[in-house]
Amino acid sequence: MNAARHPRLLFEKIWDAHVVGDIGEGAVLVYIDRHLVNEVTSPQAFEGLRLAGRSVRRPGATIAVADHNVPTGDRSGGVAAIADIDSRLQVQTLERNVEEFGVPYIPLVSRQQGIVHVVGPELGLTLPGMTIVCGDSHTSTHGAFGALAFGIGSSEVEHVLATQTLVQQKPKSMLIKVNNRLGAGITPKDLILHIIGKIGTAGATGHVIEYAGEAVTALEMAGRMTLCNMSIEAGARAGMIAPDETVYAWLRNCPHAPKGEAFEAAVAQWETLRSDKGATFDKTLIIDGRDVAPMVTWGTSPEAVTTIDGLIPDPAVIEDTAKRKAVMAMLDYMGLEPGRPIKGLPVDIVFIGSCTNGRIEDLRAAAEVIRGRRVAAGVRGLVVPGSGEVKGAAEAEGLDRIFLEAGFEWREPGCSMCLGMNPDQVPPGQRCASTSNRNFAGRQGPGSRTHLVAPAMAAAAAIAGELVDVREIAR
Amino acid sequence: MMEPVRDIAGQAIPLRIDNVDTDMIIPAKYLKTITRKGLASGAFEALRSRPGNLLDDPAYAGASILVAGDNFGCGSSREHAPWALLDLGIRCVIAPSIADIFYNNCFKNGILPIRLPLRSVERLMGLAAAPPTSQMTVSLVNQTIASADGVTEHFEIDTARKADLIKGVDEIDRSLREAQAIQRFEAHDRTARPWVRDMASDFLV
């Protein structure tokens, strides 16, 4: 590689280093270092390989785990005991496919099983400078390590399995710089909801976001993952942060990350993974971290968000007809009165988990609020750890006792109520304070009403039985 | 295997909603399938249960074009969304903006996604709203949309993707022909980044 080239952005360096060849007309073949596979978006891909008589090019760069469609109750019976016939068939199909094609697999009963975007980082499968894909939009999570990571459809899953590459057009770039630190009690979830509220759910479409600034570099890995995770909710192709000592410290504790000299050699190269001075972004957004408050969504799009002391919007004062109608439709679906404070809105369910906020740090933040308190009467609280490792770590710290004694359910790992594919669903018309990433109509179950919040805010809502400002009940 | 796309002539259905997410196009409960077919009944399930639903209106039977609001196809990467549209007979989606992953998935399935300026989408939406004026002809070769008001509008599309759609190219087959380049990359990378190692021995059960 020519070192004396023009200044480049972080994502361009990774991009350039992975271009295998030119397809013509601006399309290139990009090499994929890591391919994460789940049970929901892979069956058609493996079937495609089978029909064409193709094999998996590099099984050792691939790892499969079932997460979307798995029950979070008792798992002692294994896959055969999954009650839902279609769900069971899907997980069995994954098991059959990984065996037939020789793909590494983390079984349902393994302690390492969990949401693929929690599992990859904690095992050290996610490394800086990598290209990482998965048939899941929240693959952007892995950008927290300085990897270029993005979600793909099943046809592309098949393409990666067969060729270890993808046909790509180079995306545009966007810098989101967050100056100063976040205030006390303000979390990365609040920051990303603040950003989405500012730029909208299509604000970064076609772009790779690089997050920078003091508030970002001050974040621990879990927070960085939350931030990058929801980049897709701003429409971004990917979100990423330049790797630093925080990343290396995390990786030193990961079982499958490189060790010893290999690790130090890697760090030397990872240190070059930052945007050069003089390299320019297509778009830039500058935010003051001190302006970010606890956030809660009121509508059926993550951009329909307000601060916890804000008001539910009043369509009557919206001049644009289309926007007014859209807000009216959202308020109608959500069962909300215009112009009222969002604070004090009663909740029926509180869900703590997901690839956005299902890590040990998230559970600690929620447990800190919950310790010694009780879930309000009539509220169902669920805690679904992001992985078996997270669950085990939480139990070692006694967090499970805190949740159980407060009246929460303590469940097995998976995507669970984030997308309501398994039995964990919000019943029609019920209101859920959720640490997940999407408040779409029907997302958590038909007719479900979702309010996206940070883990501590969800915990506070469970105790109060309504949406509250966690800072007001802090100890 | 994807069908080649050249011209799409048919009725257009208006879907005057912004941020139509892929959960709305096909809810999660239908993702338990292990095939690409049979998603028509679940497509737009909630929308189709409401009064005034045009997707099942006999006046739009056989429509092949969807004119939609901003940020169509946002959210989940599920390719079940374009599969569901195909099952409904939709071969072309026109919107002011279309979310990246969905946009990409369309090309893999012979659906032509077209991003047009808001004003143009509004015009087509207005025409689509009345069945007698809802007929449109989309030419991928000429990159034009001809509508019942006599207007023929140009649209932009990436040259490589256009060529692939017209040919109905087998992308995997084409990439496999780059096997030597892929091998060269891997051989070089094994020494350049030895830490990006195979995981097979770590996880095979």
XYZ file of C-alpha atoms in Angstrom:
680
model
C 0.000 0.000 0.000
C 1.197 3.514 -0.772
C 1.664 5.363 2.527
C 2.049 8.760 0.913
C -1.489 8.969 -0.350
C -3.961 11.748 0.391
C -5.462 12.107 3.887
C -8.127 9.516 4.542
C -10.990 8.936 6.970
C -11.073 5.990 9.370
C -13.704 4.185 7.308
C -11.818 4.848 4.059
C -8.696 3.197 5.449
C -10.640 0.049 6.299
C -12.502 0.220 2.997
C -9.320 0.584 0.921
C -7.616 -2.242 2.781
C -10.471 -4.623 1.916
C -11.053 -3.908 -1.769
C -10.348 -7.155 -3.599
C -11.174 -6.006 -7.089
C -13.063 -3.619 -9.309
C -16.375 -4.810 -10.760
C -16.686 -1.680 -12.879
C -19.029 1.325 -12.911
C -18.082 2.276 -9.346
C -18.776 -1.122 -7.802
C -16.025 -3.013 -5.991
C -15.637 -6.390 -4.373
C -14.979 -5.924 -0.636
C -13.479 -8.672 1.502
C -15.407 -9.580 4.663
C -13.352 -10.583 7.717
C -16.171 -11.752 9.974
C -19.605 -13.039 9.120
C -22.094 -13.483 11.936
C -25.055 -15.709 11.133
C -28.437 -16.026 12.855
C -31.376 -18.394 12.454
C -33.845 -15.911 10.933
C -32.029 -14.447 7.936
C -29.834 -17.424 6.975
C -32.134 -20.362 6.012
C -32.788 -18.989 2.516
C -29.082 -18.260 2.070
C -27.977 -21.798 2.916
C -30.778 -23.144 0.737
C -29.450 -21.011 -2.119
C -25.978 -22.508 -1.692
C -27.428 -26.006 -1.628
C -29.477 -25.461 -4.806
C -26.445 -24.082 -6.661
C -24.101 -26.757 -5.334
C -21.873 -24.151 -3.667
C -19.931 -24.386 -0.426
C -19.012 -21.918 2.324
C -15.731 -20.362 1.249
C -14.277 -19.675 4.700
C -16.181 -21.366 7.515
C -13.578 -20.169 10.043
C -14.506 -16.528 9.364
C -18.129 -17.343 10.052
C -19.933 -17.952 13.320
C -23.576 -18.836 13.856
C -25.822 -18.432 16.881
C -29.611 -18.471 17.307
C -30.910 -15.344 19.011
C -34.015 -13.769 17.424
C -36.436 -16.612 17.659
C -35.440 -18.459 20.822
C -37.581 -18.720 23.952
C -36.208 -17.006 27.065
C -37.868 -19.334 29.574
C -36.630 -22.749 30.724
C -34.168 -24.142 28.167
C -33.218 -27.373 29.860
C -34.928 -29.340 27.092
C -32.726 -27.760 24.401
C -33.854 -27.031 20.867
C -36.187 -30.031 20.765
C -38.230 -28.469 23.560
C -38.946 -25.144 21.793
C -42.732 -25.074 21.950
C -43.479 -23.027 18.827
C -43.218 -25.406 15.858
C -42.020 -22.789 13.344
C -39.442 -21.374 15.756
C -38.162 -24.856 16.543
C -37.900 -25.696 12.842
C -35.953 -22.515 12.204
C -33.393 -23.209 14.935
C -33.163 -26.865 13.845
C -32.623 -25.670 10.282
C -29.706 -23.512 11.453
C -28.225 -26.499 13.287
C -28.595 -28.684 10.215
C -27.036 -26.007 7.983
C -24.004 -25.312 10.180
C -23.341 -29.037 10.359
C -23.720 -29.584 6.619
C -21.545 -26.581 5.699
C -19.061 -26.885 8.565
C -19.778 -23.476 10.077
C -18.719 -22.812 13.696
C -21.801 -22.649 15.914
C -22.650 -21.622 19.452
C -25.439 -23.959 20.563
C -28.579 -22.767 22.336
C -27.573 -24.522 25.545
C -24.063 -22.985 25.587
C -23.165 -20.344 28.163
C -21.817 -18.324 25.221
C -25.182 -18.218 23.429
C -26.820 -14.816 23.200
C -27.593 -11.915 20.919
C -25.021 -12.031 18.153
C -24.031 -8.371 18.679
C -23.376 -9.004 22.347
C -21.634 -12.338 21.777
C -19.184 -11.212 19.053
C -17.657 -8.372 21.063
C -17.462 -10.262 24.356
C -15.723 -13.269 22.817
C -13.189 -11.122 20.958
C -14.528 -12.049 17.508
C -14.931 -8.332 16.794
C -11.608 -6.552 16.259
C -10.602 -3.073 15.080
C -10.081 -2.636 11.365
C -12.273 -5.584 10.439
C -15.126 -5.673 7.980
C -18.010 -7.377 9.758
C -21.427 -8.239 8.380
C -24.524 -10.034 9.596
C -28.044 -10.489 8.313
C -29.220 -8.029 10.932
C -29.374 -4.245 10.781
C -27.860 -3.752 14.239
C -24.510 -5.077 13.032
C -23.507 -1.417 13.239
C -22.889 -2.196 16.937
C -19.423 -3.585 16.142
C -18.308 -0.186 14.861
C -17.632 0.624 18.518
C -14.342 -1.266 18.077
C -13.275 0.703 15.027
C -14.577 -1.964 12.661
C -16.612 -1.286 9.516
C -19.737 -3.263 10.334
C -23.115 -3.247 8.650
C -26.304 -5.225 8.211
C -27.150 -7.130 5.030
C -30.073 -9.072 3.571
C -30.251 -12.825 3.040
C -29.070 -12.666 -0.587
C -25.916 -10.950 0.629
C -25.572 -13.479 3.445
C -25.507 -16.118 0.696
C -22.988 -14.051 -1.271
C -20.649 -13.749 1.719
C -20.972 -17.438 2.562
C -20.057 -18.358 -1.014
C -17.355 -15.781 -1.750
C -16.293 -14.123 1.564
C -16.880 -10.824 -0.264
C -19.647 -8.356 -1.050
C -20.285 -6.154 -4.066
C -20.353 -2.625 -2.704
C -20.611 1.021 -3.700
C -18.565 3.337 -1.516
C -20.814 5.083 1.023
C -20.610 8.747 2.010
C -19.205 9.900 5.342
C -20.629 11.829 8.275
C -18.898 13.142 11.376
C -20.888 13.440 14.590
C -18.742 15.216 17.119
C -19.980 15.477 20.695
C -18.056 18.135 22.577
C -17.794 18.125 26.372
C -18.988 15.323 28.619
C -22.534 14.088 29.098
C -24.140 15.371 32.297
C -24.548 13.281 35.458
C -27.032 10.461 34.940
C -27.086 10.945 31.162
C -26.375 7.793 29.169
C -25.240 6.880 25.636
C -28.840 5.836 24.921
C -29.964 9.381 25.671
C -27.200 10.687 23.405
C -28.159 8.559 20.403
C -31.873 9.343 20.862
C -30.917 13.039 21.070
C -28.965 12.691 17.805
C -31.806 10.855 16.032
C -34.239 13.503 17.276
C -32.019 16.132 15.652
C -31.242 14.533 12.274
C -34.227 12.196 11.853
C -34.404 8.521 10.929
C -33.174 9.257 7.401
C -30.609 11.832 8.545
C -27.612 9.631 7.813
C -28.961 7.497 4.946
C -26.139 6.488 2.612
C -23.479 7.553 5.133
C -21.036 5.904 7.490
C -21.051 7.872 10.747
C -17.849 8.424 12.683
C -18.507 9.491 16.270
C -15.873 11.633 17.936
C -15.429 14.254 20.618
C -14.880 14.205 24.347
C -18.280 12.729 25.261
C -17.629 9.801 22.892
C -14.021 9.003 23.806
C -15.015 9.140 27.490
C -17.481 6.274 26.957
C -16.747 2.701 28.022
C -17.238 -0.066 25.434
C -20.851 -0.840 26.371
C -21.799 2.791 25.844
C -19.943 2.976 22.554
C -21.791 -0.120 21.397
C -25.158 1.430 22.324
C -24.238 4.516 20.323
C -23.054 2.639 17.225
C -25.902 0.122 17.532
C -28.591 2.726 16.916
C -26.759 4.393 14.012
C -29.078 2.382 11.784
C -32.015 4.181 13.431
C -30.567 7.385 11.963
C -30.477 5.642 8.582
C -26.684 5.199 8.606
C -24.974 2.397 6.730
C -22.657 2.014 9.721
C -21.452 3.858 12.810
C -17.917 3.731 14.125
C -15.441 5.115 16.627
C -11.647 5.179 16.244
C -10.043 2.464 18.402
C -8.134 3.520 21.507
C -6.903 2.162 24.845
C -10.513 1.588 25.997
C -10.947 -0.855 23.101
C -7.608 -2.582 23.703
C -8.331 -2.949 27.432
C -11.638 -4.656 26.609
C -10.009 -6.992 24.089
C -7.248 -8.056 26.501
C -9.986 -9.838 28.490
C -11.638 -11.570 25.525
C -11.059 -15.327 25.140
C -10.761 -15.371 21.334
C -8.897 -12.085 20.823
C -5.201 -12.298 19.880
C -2.771 -12.732 22.771
C 0.759 -11.661 23.654
C 2.989 -10.533 20.806
C 0.241 -11.011 18.247
C -1.915 -8.618 20.256
C 0.795 -5.975 20.514
C 1.473 -6.214 16.759
C -2.216 -5.749 16.160
C -2.380 -2.691 18.431
C 0.480 -1.085 16.515
C -1.582 -1.348 13.355
C -4.889 -0.432 15.015
C -3.277 2.816 16.171
C -3.207 3.925 12.522
C -6.979 3.538 12.307
C -8.033 7.137 12.732
C -9.189 9.851 10.388
C -6.229 11.831 9.101
C -5.968 15.569 9.583
C -7.170 17.177 6.388
C -9.532 14.346 5.449
C -13.037 15.677 5.008
C -16.507 14.338 5.731
C -19.502 14.751 3.431
C -21.609 15.894 6.410
C -20.873 17.098 9.923
C -22.990 17.488 13.053
C -21.568 19.102 16.182
C -23.342 18.547 19.472
C -22.682 19.796 22.992
C -22.796 16.823 25.366
C -24.072 19.115 28.112
C -27.303 19.675 26.131
C -28.325 16.010 26.303
C -31.124 15.142 28.774
C -32.846 11.825 29.589
C -34.830 10.978 26.474
C -38.045 9.059 25.848
C -39.818 8.384 22.577
C -43.512 9.238 22.287
C -44.275 8.034 18.730
C -43.731 5.104 16.392
C -40.394 6.212 14.959
C -37.190 6.708 16.971
C -37.102 10.331 15.769
C -40.399 10.940 17.588
C -38.561 11.627 20.810
C -38.530 14.211 23.612
C -36.770 14.891 26.874
C -38.427 13.334 29.919
C -39.624 16.778 31.034
C -40.967 17.518 27.546
C -44.497 17.550 26.183
C -46.285 15.205 23.817
C -46.553 17.255 20.598
C -49.772 18.998 19.672
C -50.659 18.398 15.992
C -52.868 21.507 16.036
C -49.788 23.748 15.975
C -48.025 21.859 13.162
C -48.458 23.823 9.930
C -47.301 21.203 7.431
C -50.331 19.045 6.607
C -48.426 15.821 5.998
C -46.424 16.202 9.216
C -49.561 17.025 11.204
C -51.316 13.931 9.897
C -48.267 11.784 10.652
C -48.136 13.037 14.250
C -51.892 12.528 14.639
C -51.581 8.959 13.406
C -48.734 8.272 15.839
C -50.588 9.778 18.812
C -53.675 7.787 17.893
C -51.697 4.544 17.734
C -49.862 5.337 20.962
C -53.059 6.374 22.767
C -51.613 9.742 23.777
C -53.202 13.114 24.431
C -51.553 16.033 22.650
C -49.773 18.713 24.658
C -49.581 16.673 27.886
C -46.302 16.010 29.730
C -44.745 12.645 28.828
C -43.725 12.286 32.463
C -46.326 10.482 34.531
C -47.558 8.279 31.682
C -48.457 4.872 33.221
C -46.639 1.809 31.847
C -47.766 -1.832 31.800
C -44.481 -3.507 30.909
C -40.805 -2.723 31.359
C -38.305 -4.538 29.134
C -34.605 -4.411 29.956
C -32.428 -6.127 27.352
C -31.631 -6.222 23.585
C -28.458 -5.695 21.524
C -28.768 -2.008 22.376
C -28.882 -2.282 26.163
C -28.488 -5.925 27.207
C -24.890 -5.815 28.464
C -23.620 -6.185 32.008
C -23.069 -2.425 32.311
C -26.713 -1.850 31.343
C -27.950 -4.384 33.888
C -25.777 -2.763 36.573
C -27.248 0.661 35.777
C -30.783 -0.710 36.041
C -30.030 -2.714 39.194
C -28.558 0.360 40.865
C -31.945 2.077 40.540
C -33.922 -1.006 41.505
C -31.929 -2.237 44.514
C -34.151 -2.458 47.574
C -37.229 -1.274 45.704
C -40.286 -3.010 44.236
C -41.805 -3.076 40.763
C -45.067 -1.100 40.914
C -48.293 -3.093 41.254
C -49.672 -4.204 37.899
C -46.402 -3.721 36.021
C -44.644 -6.669 34.375
C -40.869 -6.284 34.409
C -38.543 -8.449 32.308
C -34.779 -8.551 32.350
C -33.308 -10.473 29.420
C -29.491 -10.542 29.522
C -27.828 -10.082 26.146
C -25.891 -13.322 26.436
C -25.233 -16.280 28.708
C -21.928 -14.666 29.672
C -23.755 -11.476 30.687
C -26.271 -13.551 32.632
C -23.522 -15.463 34.398
C -21.597 -12.296 35.253
C -24.751 -10.632 36.573
C -25.526 -13.643 38.753
C -21.963 -13.648 40.091
C -22.496 -10.041 41.155
C -25.929 -10.784 42.642
C -27.811 -8.609 40.175
C -30.297 -11.410 39.519
C -31.302 -11.297 43.216
C -31.866 -7.547 43.026
C -34.138 -7.937 39.998
C -35.982 -10.994 41.317
C -36.545 -9.502 44.774
C -37.938 -6.371 43.128
C -40.431 -8.507 41.208
C -38.705 -8.642 37.798
C -38.541 -11.792 35.686
C -34.940 -12.952 35.163
C -34.836 -14.709 31.792
C -32.550 -16.566 29.400
C -30.652 -14.548 26.734
C -31.978 -13.572 23.317
C -33.546 -10.745 21.328
C -36.817 -11.388 23.121
C -39.289 -8.521 23.434
C -37.242 -6.152 21.287
C -38.932 -7.589 18.217
C -41.530 -9.934 19.690
C -40.684 -12.903 17.504
C -40.640 -15.307 20.408
C -43.374 -15.549 23.087
C -42.123 -12.351 24.831
C -44.589 -9.823 23.442
C -46.357 -6.669 24.533
C -50.139 -7.304 24.330
C -52.264 -5.003 22.130
C -52.796 -1.543 23.617
C -50.297 -2.060 26.442
C -47.532 0.443 27.056
C -43.915 -0.660 27.407
C -40.884 1.275 28.607
C -38.203 -0.530 26.650
C -34.408 -0.355 26.473
C -34.540 -1.683 22.906
C -34.023 0.229 19.659
C -37.305 0.428 17.738
C -40.715 1.799 18.665
C -42.349 0.915 15.331
C -46.070 0.172 15.306
C -46.479 -3.508 16.134
C -42.769 -4.043 16.718
C -43.071 -5.588 20.194
C -46.306 -7.368 19.257
C -49.444 -6.363 17.331
C -50.845 -3.153 18.830
C -47.897 -2.745 21.226
C -46.991 0.777 22.412
C -43.260 1.265 22.927
C -41.370 4.057 24.657
C -37.625 3.773 24.100
C -35.512 4.725 27.118
C -32.149 4.057 28.753
C -31.797 1.156 31.241
C -31.885 3.359 34.352
C -34.952 5.166 33.004
C -36.657 1.821 32.330
C -35.845 0.708 35.865
C -37.257 3.942 37.273
C -40.440 3.487 35.216
C -40.857 -0.032 36.594
C -40.680 1.205 40.169
C -42.860 4.276 39.681
C -45.322 2.483 37.388
C -45.028 5.436 35.043
C -42.455 7.334 33.000
C -40.301 9.375 35.400
C -37.003 11.239 35.391
C -34.535 8.791 36.906
C -32.560 11.721 38.300
C -35.494 12.581 40.553
C -35.532 9.176 42.214
C -31.769 8.741 42.301
C -30.281 7.886 45.650
C -32.741 -16.534 -9.374
C -33.693 -12.938 -9.962
C -35.762 -11.991 -12.980
C -34.219 -9.347 -15.257
C -35.894 -5.942 -15.150
C -36.348 -3.708 -18.196
C -39.766 -2.085 -18.363
C -42.446 -2.118 -15.731
C -45.854 -1.021 -16.942
C -48.769 -1.139 -14.588
C -50.888 0.564 -12.025
C -49.307 2.402 -9.137
C -50.664 2.217 -5.593
C -50.203 5.325 -3.426
C -48.907 4.770 0.104
C -48.889 8.212 1.644
C -46.915 7.374 4.782
C -43.380 8.446 5.736
C -40.951 6.057 7.432
C -42.666 2.835 6.319
C -40.463 0.374 8.208
C -39.817 -3.233 7.268
C -41.766 -4.359 10.361
C -44.777 -2.676 8.767
C -44.070 -4.339 5.415
C -43.769 -7.769 7.019
C -44.202 -8.278 10.789
C -41.698 -10.398 12.731
C -44.050 -13.339 13.212
C -43.798 -14.076 9.486
C -40.002 -14.281 9.662
C -40.182 -17.807 11.051
C -40.325 -19.141 7.524
C -37.357 -20.912 5.961
C -38.337 -20.076 2.370
C -38.688 -16.864 0.343
C -42.265 -17.458 -0.743
C -45.701 -17.276 0.792
C -45.394 -13.869 2.437
C -48.245 -12.133 0.577
C -50.860 -12.743 3.257
C -48.640 -11.229 5.969
C -47.488 -8.263 3.892
C -48.647 -4.916 5.347
C -50.861 -6.891 7.718
C -51.804 -4.021 10.033
C -52.304 -1.543 7.194
C -54.531 -3.951 5.281
C -56.792 -4.501 8.280
C -57.761 -0.806 8.209
C -60.663 0.712 6.242
C -59.681 2.364 2.976
C -56.842 -0.084 2.361
C -55.910 0.208 -1.298
C -53.650 -2.851 -1.423
C -56.709 -5.106 -1.608
C -58.942 -2.671 -3.501
C -60.197 -4.322 -6.717
C -59.561 -1.004 -8.495
C -55.838 -1.645 -7.946
C -55.802 -5.389 -8.590
C -52.602 -6.379 -10.344
C -50.768 -3.125 -9.532
C -47.003 -3.474 -9.881
C -45.714 -0.089 -8.660
C -45.755 1.380 -5.157
C -45.459 5.155 -4.674
C -44.528 5.809 -1.051
C -43.473 8.458 1.458
C -40.010 9.415 2.662
C -37.534 6.893 4.120
C -39.355 3.833 2.798
C -38.070 0.468 4.050
C -36.270 1.745 7.145
C -35.416 -0.467 10.095
C -34.699 -4.181 10.041
C -32.543 -5.733 7.302
C -35.090 -8.510 6.704
C -35.112 -9.423 3.011
C -38.565 -10.795 3.728
C -39.733 -7.219 3.010
C -38.874 -7.263 -0.723
C -39.928 -10.923 -0.888
C -43.333 -9.907 0.506
C -43.613 -7.074 -2.026
C -42.791 -9.499 -4.849
C -45.494 -11.837 -3.570
C -47.917 -8.892 -3.784
C -46.833 -8.321 -7.390
C -44.836 -5.136 -6.724
C -41.813 -4.739 -9.043
C -41.019 -1.058 -8.509
C -40.976 1.253 -5.468
C -40.866 5.039 -5.906
C -40.158 7.293 -2.896
C -38.289 10.512 -1.991
C -35.780 8.420 -0.059
C -35.370 4.707 0.515
C -33.429 3.205 3.412
C -30.066 1.689 2.437
C -30.418 -1.997 3.332
C -33.917 -2.289 1.880
C -32.768 -0.416 -1.239
C -29.924 -2.858 -1.655
C -32.162 -5.882 -1.028
C -34.524 -4.756 -3.805
C -31.801 -5.134 -6.441
C -31.141 -8.721 -5.361
C -34.760 -9.596 -6.067
C -35.564 -7.862 -9.319
C -37.412 -4.959 -7.703
C -36.511 -1.521 -9.045
C -36.264 1.072 -6.250
C -36.412 4.683 -7.479
C -35.500 7.724 -5.428
C -37.164 10.871 -6.835
C -37.416 14.459 -5.591
C -40.326 15.011 -3.201
C -42.218 17.188 -5.678
C -42.104 14.447 -8.333
C -43.231 11.812 -5.851
C -46.117 14.084 -4.832
C -47.194 14.386 -8.473
C -47.086 10.628 -9.014
C -48.823 10.067 -5.679
C -51.650 12.352 -6.825
C -52.004 10.447 -10.093
C -51.856 7.077 -8.355
C -54.603 8.148 -5.930
C -57.197 7.956 -8.729
C -57.342 4.565 -10.452
C -58.053 6.029 -13.938
C -54.754 7.995 -13.828
C -52.705 5.434 -11.914
C -51.159 3.727 -14.943
C -47.400 4.297 -15.289
C -44.620 2.959 -17.456
C -41.163 2.740 -15.979
C -38.293 2.190 -18.381
C -35.100 1.151 -16.647
C -33.163 1.276 -19.907
C -34.110 4.915 -20.549
C -34.375 5.774 -16.824
C -37.816 7.315 -17.267
C -41.269 7.188 -15.696
C -44.125 8.002 -18.048
C -47.412 8.842 -16.336
C -51.038 9.519 -17.316
C -50.561 13.319 -17.205
C -48.311 13.044 -20.251
C -45.140 13.765 -18.289
C -42.057 11.606 -18.781
C -39.666 12.087 -15.890
C -36.028 11.039 -15.719
C -34.641 9.231 -12.675
C -31.098 8.599 -11.502
C -29.718 5.152 -10.797
C -26.281 3.759 -10.185
C -24.849 2.470 -13.481
C -23.537 -0.824 -12.111
C -26.785 -1.704 -10.371
C -28.774 -0.776 -13.476
C -26.702 -3.061 -15.658
C -27.068 -5.936 -13.188
C -30.851 -5.552 -13.037
C -31.204 -5.474 -16.810
C -29.075 -8.587 -17.187
C -30.564 -10.335 -14.174
C -26.987 -11.108 -13.273
C -26.027 -13.942 -10.925
C -23.896 -11.871 -8.591
C -22.414 -14.831 -6.745
C -21.403 -16.485 -9.973
C -19.693 -13.297 -11.113
C -17.865 -12.827 -7.805
C -16.738 -16.448 -7.825
C -14.965 -15.679 -11.086
C -12.773 -13.353 -9.000
C -11.573 -16.356 -6.996
C -7.922 -15.693 -7.836
C -8.102 -12.100 -6.611
C -9.829 -13.270 -3.431
C -7.124 -15.891 -2.879
C -4.394 -13.296 -3.391
C -6.072 -11.023 -0.843
C -6.303 -13.839 1.698
C -2.702 -14.922 1.193
C -1.450 -11.369 1.666
C -3.720 -10.780 4.637
C -2.517 -13.863 6.519
C 0.882 -12.171 6.908
C -0.331 -8.561 7.064
C -2.943 -9.225 9.773
C -2.185 -12.599 11.356
C -4.584 -11.785 14.202
C -7.573 -12.050 11.859
C -7.452 -15.790 12.176
C -9.836 -18.616 11.460
C -12.140 -19.448 14.336
C -13.176 -22.914 13.220
C -11.069 -24.820 15.734
C -12.321 -22.587 18.562
C -15.988 -23.294 18.028
C -16.647 -26.482 16.066
C -18.719 -28.813 18.182
